[in-house]
Coordinates of C-alpha atoms and ligand atoms in Angstrom, one line a residue:
M1 CA 48.9 -27.3 67.3
Q2 CA 45.1 -26.4 66.6
P3 CA 44.1 -28.3 63.4
I4 CA 42.8 -26.2 60.9
I5 CA 39.7 -29.0 60.2
S6 CA 38.2 -31.0 63.0
V7 CA 36.0 -33.7 62.4
Q8 CA 34.4 -35.4 65.1
N9 CA 32.1 -38.7 65.0
I10 CA 31.1 -37.9 61.4
G11 CA 28.1 -40.5 60.3
K12 CA 26.2 -40.5 57.2
T13 CA 23.6 -42.9 56.0
Y14 CA 21.9 -41.9 52.8
A15 CA 18.1 -41.6 52.2
G16 CA 18.3 -44.8 50.7
G17 CA 19.4 -46.3 53.9
F18 CA 23.1 -47.1 52.9
T19 CA 25.8 -46.1 55.4
A20 CA 28.7 -44.5 53.7
L21 CA 30.5 -43.2 56.9
K22 CA 30.4 -44.8 60.2
S23 CA 31.8 -42.2 62.9
V24 CA 34.8 -40.7 61.6
D25 CA 37.0 -38.5 63.1
L26 CA 39.9 -36.5 61.8
E27 CA 41.9 -33.9 62.4
I28 CA 43.8 -31.9 59.6
N29 CA 46.9 -29.5 60.6
P30 CA 47.7 -26.3 59.2
G31 CA 50.0 -26.3 56.4
E32 CA 49.8 -30.1 55.4
I33 CA 49.0 -31.9 52.9
F34 CA 47.3 -34.9 53.6
A35 CA 45.8 -37.8 51.5
L36 CA 42.8 -39.1 52.0
L37 CA 43.4 -42.6 49.9
G38 CA 40.8 -45.2 49.2
P39 CA 39.1 -47.5 46.6
N40 CA 35.9 -46.5 44.6
G41 CA 33.0 -46.3 47.0
A42 CA 34.9 -46.2 49.9
G43 CA 33.4 -43.1 50.9
K44 CA 36.0 -40.3 50.3
T45 CA 33.9 -38.2 48.0
T46 CA 31.0 -37.8 50.7
L47 CA 33.9 -37.2 53.9
I48 CA 35.1 -34.0 52.2
S49 CA 31.3 -33.3 51.1
I50 CA 30.5 -33.2 54.8
I51 CA 33.2 -31.2 55.7
C52 CA 32.7 -28.5 53.1
G53 CA 29.1 -28.5 54.0
I54 CA 27.8 -29.8 50.6
V55 CA 26.1 -32.5 52.4
N56 CA 24.7 -32.6 55.8
P57 CA 26.3 -35.5 58.0
T58 CA 23.6 -37.6 59.9
S59 CA 26.0 -37.6 62.7
G60 CA 28.7 -35.9 64.2
T61 CA 30.4 -32.3 63.7
V62 CA 32.9 -30.5 61.6
L63 CA 35.0 -27.2 62.6
A64 CA 36.6 -25.6 59.7
D65 CA 39.1 -23.0 61.3
G66 CA 37.0 -23.3 64.4
H67 CA 34.0 -22.7 62.4
N68 CA 31.0 -25.6 63.0
I69 CA 30.2 -26.0 59.1
Q70 CA 26.6 -26.4 59.9
R71 CA 25.5 -23.6 62.1
E72 CA 28.2 -21.1 60.9
F73 CA 28.5 -22.7 57.6
R74 CA 28.9 -18.9 55.4
A75 CA 32.6 -18.5 58.1
A76 CA 33.5 -21.8 57.7
R77 CA 32.8 -21.9 54.0
S78 CA 34.7 -18.6 53.5
K79 CA 38.0 -20.4 54.5
I80 CA 37.2 -23.5 52.1
G81 CA 38.1 -23.9 48.3
L82 CA 36.6 -27.6 46.8
V83 CA 37.7 -28.9 43.2
P84 CA 34.8 -31.4 43.2
Q85 CA 35.6 -34.8 41.4
E86 CA 33.1 -34.1 38.2
L87 CA 34.6 -30.9 36.3
S88 CA 31.9 -28.6 35.0
T89 CA 33.3 -27.1 32.3
D90 CA 31.2 -26.2 29.2
S91 CA 31.2 -22.8 29.9
F92 CA 30.9 -20.0 27.1
E93 CA 32.9 -17.4 29.3
S94 CA 36.4 -16.4 29.4
V95 CA 38.5 -18.0 32.7
W96 CA 38.9 -14.0 33.5
A97 CA 35.1 -13.8 33.8
T98 CA 34.4 -17.3 35.4
V99 CA 37.2 -17.1 38.4
N100 CA 36.1 -13.7 39.2
F101 CA 32.5 -14.5 39.4
S102 CA 33.3 -17.4 41.7
R103 CA 35.1 -15.0 44.5
G104 CA 31.9 -12.8 43.9
L105 CA 29.8 -15.8 45.0
F106 CA 31.7 -15.5 48.4
G107 CA 30.8 -12.3 48.8
K108 CA 34.2 -10.8 48.1
A109 CA 35.2 -7.4 46.8
P110 CA 36.8 -7.9 43.5
N111 CA 40.7 -8.1 43.8
P112 CA 42.4 -8.3 40.2
E113 CA 46.1 -8.2 41.6
Y114 CA 45.0 -11.8 43.4
I115 CA 43.0 -13.6 40.8
E116 CA 46.1 -12.0 38.5
K117 CA 48.3 -13.8 40.9
I118 CA 46.5 -17.2 40.9
L119 CA 46.1 -17.1 37.4
R120 CA 50.0 -16.7 36.7
Q121 CA 50.6 -19.3 39.6
L122 CA 48.5 -21.9 38.1
S123 CA 50.1 -20.8 34.2
L124 CA 46.9 -19.9 33.7
W125 CA 47.3 -16.0 33.0
E126 CA 48.0 -16.5 29.1
K127 CA 44.8 -18.1 29.2
K128 CA 42.5 -15.5 30.8
D129 CA 40.6 -14.5 27.8
S130 CA 39.8 -17.6 26.2
R131 CA 36.8 -19.6 26.5
I132 CA 36.4 -22.4 28.9
M133 CA 35.0 -24.7 26.6
A134 CA 37.8 -24.4 24.4
L135 CA 40.8 -25.0 26.7
S136 CA 42.2 -28.6 27.5
G137 CA 41.7 -31.1 30.0
G138 CA 44.4 -30.2 32.1
M139 CA 43.6 -26.4 31.3
K140 CA 40.4 -26.8 32.3
R141 CA 41.1 -28.4 35.6
R142 CA 43.7 -25.8 36.6
V143 CA 40.9 -23.3 35.9
M144 CA 38.8 -25.5 38.2
I145 CA 41.5 -24.9 40.8
A146 CA 41.7 -20.9 40.1
K147 CA 37.6 -20.9 41.0
A148 CA 38.0 -23.0 44.3
L149 CA 41.1 -20.4 45.2
S150 CA 39.4 -17.1 44.0
H151 CA 37.5 -16.2 47.5
E152 CA 41.0 -16.6 49.3
P153 CA 40.3 -19.7 51.2
T154 CA 43.1 -21.3 53.4
I155 CA 42.0 -24.7 53.1
L156 CA 41.8 -26.5 49.6
F157 CA 40.2 -29.6 48.8
L158 CA 41.1 -31.7 45.8
D159 CA 38.8 -34.6 45.3
E160 CA 40.8 -37.3 43.1
P161 CA 42.8 -33.9 41.2
T162 CA 44.1 -36.6 38.8
A163 CA 41.9 -39.3 38.1
G164 CA 42.0 -40.0 34.5
V165 CA 44.9 -37.5 33.8
D166 CA 48.0 -38.6 31.8
V167 CA 51.0 -39.0 33.6
E168 CA 52.5 -35.8 32.5
L169 CA 49.7 -33.8 33.5
R170 CA 49.8 -35.7 37.2
R171 CA 53.3 -34.1 37.5
D172 CA 52.4 -30.7 36.5
M173 CA 49.4 -31.2 39.1
W174 CA 51.5 -32.5 41.7
E175 CA 53.9 -29.3 41.1
M176 CA 51.3 -27.3 41.3
V177 CA 50.0 -28.6 44.4
R178 CA 53.2 -28.3 45.9
G179 CA 53.1 -25.0 45.1
L180 CA 50.2 -24.2 46.8
R181 CA 51.4 -25.6 49.9
E182 CA 54.3 -23.4 50.1
S183 CA 52.1 -20.1 49.4
G184 CA 50.5 -21.0 52.9
V185 CA 47.6 -23.4 51.7
T186 CA 46.3 -26.6 53.8
I187 CA 45.5 -28.9 51.1
I188 CA 43.4 -32.1 51.7
L189 CA 43.1 -34.7 48.3
T190 CA 41.7 -37.6 47.8
T191 CA 42.2 -40.2 45.8
H192 CA 42.7 -43.9 45.0
Y193 CA 46.4 -43.6 43.6
I194 CA 48.5 -45.0 46.1
E195 CA 51.2 -43.7 44.0
E196 CA 49.9 -40.2 44.6
A197 CA 49.5 -40.3 48.3
E198 CA 53.0 -41.7 48.5
E199 CA 54.4 -38.9 46.0
M200 CA 52.4 -36.2 47.4
A201 CA 51.3 -36.4 51.4
D202 CA 53.0 -35.2 54.3
R203 CA 50.2 -37.6 56.2
I204 CA 47.8 -40.2 54.6
G205 CA 44.5 -41.1 56.0
V206 CA 43.2 -45.1 54.4
I207 CA 39.3 -44.9 54.0
N208 CA 37.7 -48.2 53.4
H209 CA 34.0 -49.2 53.7
G210 CA 33.1 -45.6 55.3
Q211 CA 35.7 -46.2 57.9
L212 CA 39.1 -44.7 58.4
V213 CA 41.2 -47.3 59.1
L214 CA 44.1 -45.6 59.9
V215 CA 45.7 -42.2 60.0
E216 CA 49.8 -41.7 59.8
E217 CA 52.4 -39.7 58.7
K218 CA 53.4 -41.3 55.4
N219 CA 56.8 -41.9 56.7
T220 CA 56.1 -43.7 59.7
L221 CA 53.3 -45.6 57.5
M222 CA 55.8 -46.8 55.4
H223 CA 58.2 -47.6 57.9
K224 CA 55.7 -49.0 60.7
L225 CA 53.8 -51.5 58.5
G226 CA 56.2 -51.7 55.8
K227 CA 57.3 -55.6 55.7
K228 CA 60.8 -56.0 54.7
Q229 CA 62.0 -58.8 52.1
L230 CA 65.2 -60.3 52.3
A231 CA 65.6 -61.8 48.8
I232 CA 68.5 -64.5 49.4
Q233 CA 70.2 -66.0 46.0
L234 CA 71.3 -69.5 46.5
Q235 CA 74.7 -71.0 44.7
S236 CA 72.3 -74.2 43.2
P237 CA 68.5 -74.3 43.1
V238 CA 66.7 -76.1 45.4
Q239 CA 63.2 -78.0 44.7
S240 CA 61.5 -77.4 47.6
L241 CA 61.6 -76.1 51.1
P242 CA 63.0 -78.4 54.0
E243 CA 61.0 -79.3 56.9
A244 CA 63.8 -77.7 59.2
L245 CA 62.8 -74.1 57.4
S246 CA 59.2 -74.1 57.8
A247 CA 58.8 -72.0 60.9
F248 CA 60.2 -68.6 58.7
D249 CA 58.3 -67.0 56.1
L250 CA 59.9 -67.9 52.9
E251 CA 58.9 -68.1 49.2
V252 CA 61.5 -70.4 46.7
A253 CA 61.2 -67.8 43.7
D254 CA 63.4 -67.9 40.1
E255 CA 62.9 -71.2 39.8
G256 CA 64.6 -72.4 43.1
N257 CA 67.2 -69.9 42.4
Q258 CA 65.7 -67.6 45.0
L259 CA 64.3 -67.7 48.7
I260 CA 62.3 -64.3 49.6
Y261 CA 62.3 -63.8 53.2
T262 CA 59.3 -61.8 54.3
F263 CA 59.9 -60.3 58.1
D264 CA 58.3 -57.4 60.5
T265 CA 60.7 -54.5 60.8
Q266 CA 58.7 -53.7 64.2
R267 CA 59.7 -56.6 65.9
E268 CA 62.7 -56.4 67.7
H269 CA 64.3 -59.1 66.1
T270 CA 64.6 -59.8 62.3
G271 CA 65.3 -63.6 62.2
I272 CA 67.7 -63.2 59.7
A273 CA 70.8 -64.9 61.7
E274 CA 68.7 -67.8 62.7
L275 CA 67.9 -68.0 59.2
L276 CA 71.1 -68.2 58.0
R277 CA 72.2 -70.1 60.5
H278 CA 69.7 -73.1 59.7
L279 CA 70.4 -72.6 55.9
D280 CA 74.3 -73.6 56.7
Q281 CA 72.7 -76.7 58.7
Q282 CA 70.9 -77.9 56.0
G283 CA 73.8 -76.9 53.4
I284 CA 71.9 -74.6 51.3
E285 CA 74.8 -71.8 50.4
F286 CA 74.0 -68.4 49.1
K287 CA 75.7 -66.5 46.8
D288 CA 74.0 -62.6 47.4
L289 CA 71.5 -61.3 49.9
H290 CA 69.4 -58.1 49.5
S291 CA 66.2 -56.7 50.9
S292 CA 64.0 -54.3 50.4
E293 CA 60.7 -52.3 51.8
S294 CA 57.6 -53.2 50.8
S295 CA 55.6 -50.0 49.3
L296 CA 52.9 -48.2 50.2
E297 CA 51.2 -50.4 47.8
E298 CA 51.4 -53.4 49.3
I299 CA 50.8 -51.8 52.6
F300 CA 47.2 -50.4 51.6
V301 CA 46.5 -54.0 50.0
N302 CA 47.0 -55.6 53.2
L303 CA 45.0 -52.9 54.7
V304 CA 42.0 -53.4 53.0
H305 CA 42.2 -57.1 53.0
Q306 CA 42.8 -57.3 56.7
N307 CA 39.3 -54.6 56.8
Q308 CA 37.1 -56.8 55.0
T309 CA 38.5 -59.9 56.6
E310 CA 37.4 -58.4 59.8
Q311 CA 34.3 -57.1 58.6
Q312 CA 33.2 -60.7 57.3
A313 CA 33.9 -62.3 60.3
G314 CA 32.0 -59.9 62.7
Ligands
LIG1 N1 23.1 -39.8 47.2 C1 23.7 -41.1 47.5 N2 22.7 -41.6 47.8 C2 23.0 -43.1 48.1 N3 24.1 -43.7 48.2 C3 25.6 -42.8 48.1 C4 24.8 -41.3 47.2 N4 26.4 -40.9 46.7 C5 27.2 -41.9 47.3 N5 26.7 -42.6 47.4 C6 27.7 -43.8 48.0 O1 28.1 -44.4 49.2 C7 29.1 -44.9 48.9 C8 30.4 -43.8 49.1 O2 30.7 -42.8 48.0 P1 31.5 -42.1 47.5 O3 31.4 -41.2 49.1 O4 31.2 -41.3 46.4 O5 33.1 -42.6 47.4 P2 34.2 -42.5 47.0 O6 34.6 -41.2 46.8 O7 35.3 -43.0 48.0 O8 34.8 -43.3 45.1 C9 29.0 -45.5 47.7 O9 28.8 -46.5 47.9 C10 28.2 -45.0 46.7 O10 27.2 -45.3 45.6
LIG2 MG1 34.6 -40.0 45.2

């Protein structure tokens, strides 16, 4: 499949000398929801600003639907809608006027039917004559999305769409984004909420210190990097772990009533059978076992931690 966005060797050093991106390569597939996940300052906004042609890269190339974002800016940009992180919504204009005006900026002929369709899709139709500044925060965000979609782009960027938004509104936003994807739009969102990436994305790219640390199908990521934990409920509490069990990745929990065994799902042998045999030899009896998969949260923390350790080492 031809990627709809192709990012090659993108680097960015800002005028002050700060390097925000170091040689990023990334391909986005048509029709997917891609989440760029990373902590504040990781370089998410810089990267999508470069892809959208708002910030010039220091090195590298971006193709949007085959068009070079720098050399063929207009052609590339016409395919792209961007909902920026900062909302600029102090407008006296009506929703309808604003969204139509945005379309005009792209040199597109008016298309009231299309604008009506997106306003309805975003549950903004009832508000089409309201002044933007009179709308609630959630409605303003929808207007920003409608503006970004006004020129019929096939690729939509959402920079931190739910930062500072309450839980209910976040769910609404997720629903809306899914709806947009159904209508054929490719979606790239940035987030520092793991939950959001986990909930929304088909694929996840983890970015930290300007480097794309990893890009993976969400499910594969959860599976591949996911450590599993086995909680072993003991018959009677232990004070400490016997020496004979030191080879196992074990923790004593719940005041000695539980042992937590962490193992790697990628390894051929989990070591569980061996552990249970050792427990038996040590006379440690258990009454219950259950396993749990680690969340993306833990994976993320591990990755970021690993990345930091590597940075310090080299
Ligand atoms: N215009 C700029 N000039 C200098 N440094 C910048 C500029 N914009 C962003 N940065 C720095 O680049 C890094 C990445 O910023 P940004 O891309 O906004 O990260 P994120 O969106 O992941 O929070 C940060 O350390 C930020 O301070
Ligand atoms: Mg940002």
